[in-house]
CSV table of C-alpha atoms in Angstrom, one decimal:
chain,number,residue,atom,x,y,z
A,1,GLN,CA,31.9,-10.8,-113.4
A,2,VAL,CA,30.6,-8.9,-116.5
A,3,GLN,CA,29.7,-11.0,-119.4
A,4,LEU,CA,28.6,-9.8,-122.8
A,5,VAL,CA,27.6,-12.4,-125.4
A,6,GLU,CA,26.9,-11.4,-129.0
A,7,SER,CA,24.8,-13.2,-131.6
A,8,GLY,CA,23.1,-12.7,-134.9
A,9,GLY,CA,26.1,-12.2,-137.2
A,10,GLY,CA,26.4,-13.8,-140.5
A,11,MET,CA,26.9,-13.3,-144.2
A,12,VAL,CA,24.5,-11.2,-146.3
A,13,GLN,CA,24.4,-9.6,-149.7
A,14,PRO,CA,24.7,-5.9,-150.1
A,15,GLY,CA,21.5,-4.2,-149.3
A,16,GLY,CA,20.5,-6.9,-146.8
A,17,SER,CA,19.7,-6.7,-143.1
A,18,LEU,CA,20.9,-8.3,-139.9
A,19,ARG,CA,19.9,-7.9,-136.3
A,20,LEU,CA,22.7,-8.3,-133.7
A,21,SER,CA,21.9,-9.1,-130.1
A,22,CYS,CA,24.1,-8.8,-127.0
A,23,ALA,CA,23.1,-10.6,-123.8
A,24,ALA,CA,24.5,-8.9,-120.7
A,25,SER,CA,25.0,-10.1,-117.1
A,26,GLY,CA,27.1,-9.3,-114.0
A,27,PHE,CA,26.0,-5.7,-113.6
A,28,THR,CA,22.8,-3.6,-113.2
A,29,PHE,CA,22.1,-3.4,-116.9
A,30,GLU,CA,19.6,-0.5,-116.9
A,31,ASN,CA,22.1,1.7,-115.1
A,32,TYR,CA,24.8,1.6,-117.9
A,33,ALA,CA,25.1,2.9,-121.4
A,34,MET,CA,25.7,0.2,-123.9
A,35,SER,CA,27.6,0.4,-127.2
A,36,TRP,CA,28.6,-1.4,-130.3
A,37,PHE,CA,32.0,-1.3,-131.9
A,38,ARG,CA,33.4,-3.0,-135.0
A,39,GLN,CA,36.8,-4.0,-136.3
A,40,ALA,CA,37.5,-4.8,-139.9
A,41,PRO,CA,40.6,-6.8,-140.9
A,42,GLY,CA,43.7,-4.6,-140.6
A,43,LYS,CA,41.8,-1.7,-139.1
A,44,GLU,CA,41.4,-0.3,-135.7
A,45,ARG,CA,38.2,-1.1,-133.6
A,46,ASP,CA,35.8,1.8,-134.1
A,47,PHE,CA,32.7,3.1,-132.5
A,48,VAL,CA,29.5,2.3,-134.2
A,49,ALA,CA,26.5,3.2,-131.8
A,50,THR,CA,25.6,3.8,-128.2
A,51,VAL,CA,22.4,3.9,-126.2
A,52,SER,CA,22.1,5.7,-122.9
A,53,SER,CA,21.1,4.0,-119.6
A,54,VAL,CA,18.1,6.2,-118.6
A,55,PHE,CA,16.6,8.0,-121.6
A,56,ASP,CA,17.6,5.7,-124.5
A,57,THR,CA,19.4,8.5,-126.0
A,58,THR,CA,21.3,7.1,-129.1
A,59,GLU,CA,24.5,8.2,-130.8
A,60,TYR,CA,25.8,6.7,-134.2
A,61,GLU,CA,29.0,6.9,-136.3
A,62,ALA,CA,28.2,8.9,-139.4
A,63,SER,CA,28.5,6.2,-141.9
A,64,VAL,CA,25.8,4.1,-140.3
A,65,LYS,CA,23.4,6.8,-139.3
A,66,GLY,CA,20.1,6.2,-141.0
A,67,ARG,CA,20.8,2.6,-141.6
A,68,PHE,CA,21.6,1.1,-138.2
A,69,THR,CA,19.4,1.4,-135.1
A,70,ILE,CA,20.7,0.6,-131.5
A,71,SER,CA,18.1,-0.3,-128.9
A,72,ARG,CA,17.8,-2.1,-125.6
A,73,ASP,CA,15.4,-4.1,-123.6
A,74,ASN,CA,16.2,-3.7,-119.9
A,75,ALA,CA,13.9,-6.4,-118.9
A,76,LYS,CA,15.9,-8.9,-120.9
A,77,ASN,CA,19.4,-7.3,-120.2
A,78,THR,CA,19.9,-7.2,-124.0
A,79,VAL,CA,21.1,-4.6,-126.5
A,80,PHE,CA,20.4,-4.8,-130.1
A,81,LEU,CA,21.8,-3.5,-133.3
A,82,GLN,CA,19.5,-3.6,-136.3
A,83,MET,CA,21.4,-3.1,-139.5
A,84,LYS,CA,19.7,-2.4,-142.7
A,85,SER,CA,21.0,-1.5,-146.3
A,86,LEU,CA,24.3,-3.1,-145.4
A,87,LYS,CA,27.4,-2.3,-147.4
A,88,PRO,CA,30.6,-4.3,-148.0
A,89,GLU,CA,32.4,-1.8,-146.0
A,90,ASP,CA,30.3,-2.7,-143.0
A,91,THR,CA,32.1,-6.1,-143.0
A,92,ALA,CA,33.7,-6.6,-139.6
A,93,VAL,CA,33.6,-8.3,-136.2
A,94,TYR,CA,31.1,-6.5,-134.2
A,95,TYR,CA,31.6,-6.2,-130.4
A,96,CYS,CA,29.2,-5.3,-127.6
A,97,HIS,CA,30.7,-3.0,-125.0
A,98,VAL,CA,30.1,-1.5,-121.6
A,99,ARG,CA,32.1,0.6,-119.2
A,100,ALA,CA,31.6,-0.8,-115.8
A,101,PHE,CA,33.6,-1.2,-112.6
A,102,ARG,CA,36.2,1.3,-113.9
A,103,ARG,CA,37.1,-0.8,-116.8
A,104,ASP,CA,35.9,-1.7,-120.4
A,105,TRP,CA,34.2,-5.0,-121.0
A,106,TRP,CA,33.9,-6.7,-124.4
A,107,GLY,CA,32.0,-9.5,-125.8
A,108,GLN,CA,33.8,-12.1,-128.0
A,109,GLY,CA,32.4,-10.6,-131.1
A,110,THR,CA,30.2,-11.7,-134.0
A,111,GLN,CA,31.3,-11.7,-137.6
A,112,VAL,CA,29.2,-9.8,-140.1
A,113,THR,CA,30.2,-10.3,-143.8
A,114,VAL,CA,28.5,-8.3,-146.5
A,115,SER,CA,29.4,-9.7,-149.9
A,116,SER,CA,27.9,-10.6,-153.2
């Protein structure tokens, strides 16, 4: 069974940084693109970033481009989201995601709160 476990969330002040991690198991990690999504209270779950399986090609939602960096360590079956210059509007539950075995798999999420 696919398992995704996020960690690294917390509360930071505006302008601060956090690094999220997602430990994956249950599939051949290096063969799959990995993504981060987030969901703020009262809002839909939105795409944040993705990193491809082979060439480490990355894509970002416009509001995080230049501030967030997605990366992966295939030897450790882990995907990261380095978040810098955090803003209050980044406050959300952040979810790790993979499309595998013809379905979407999600972690339980990790809370990121950006507040002064």
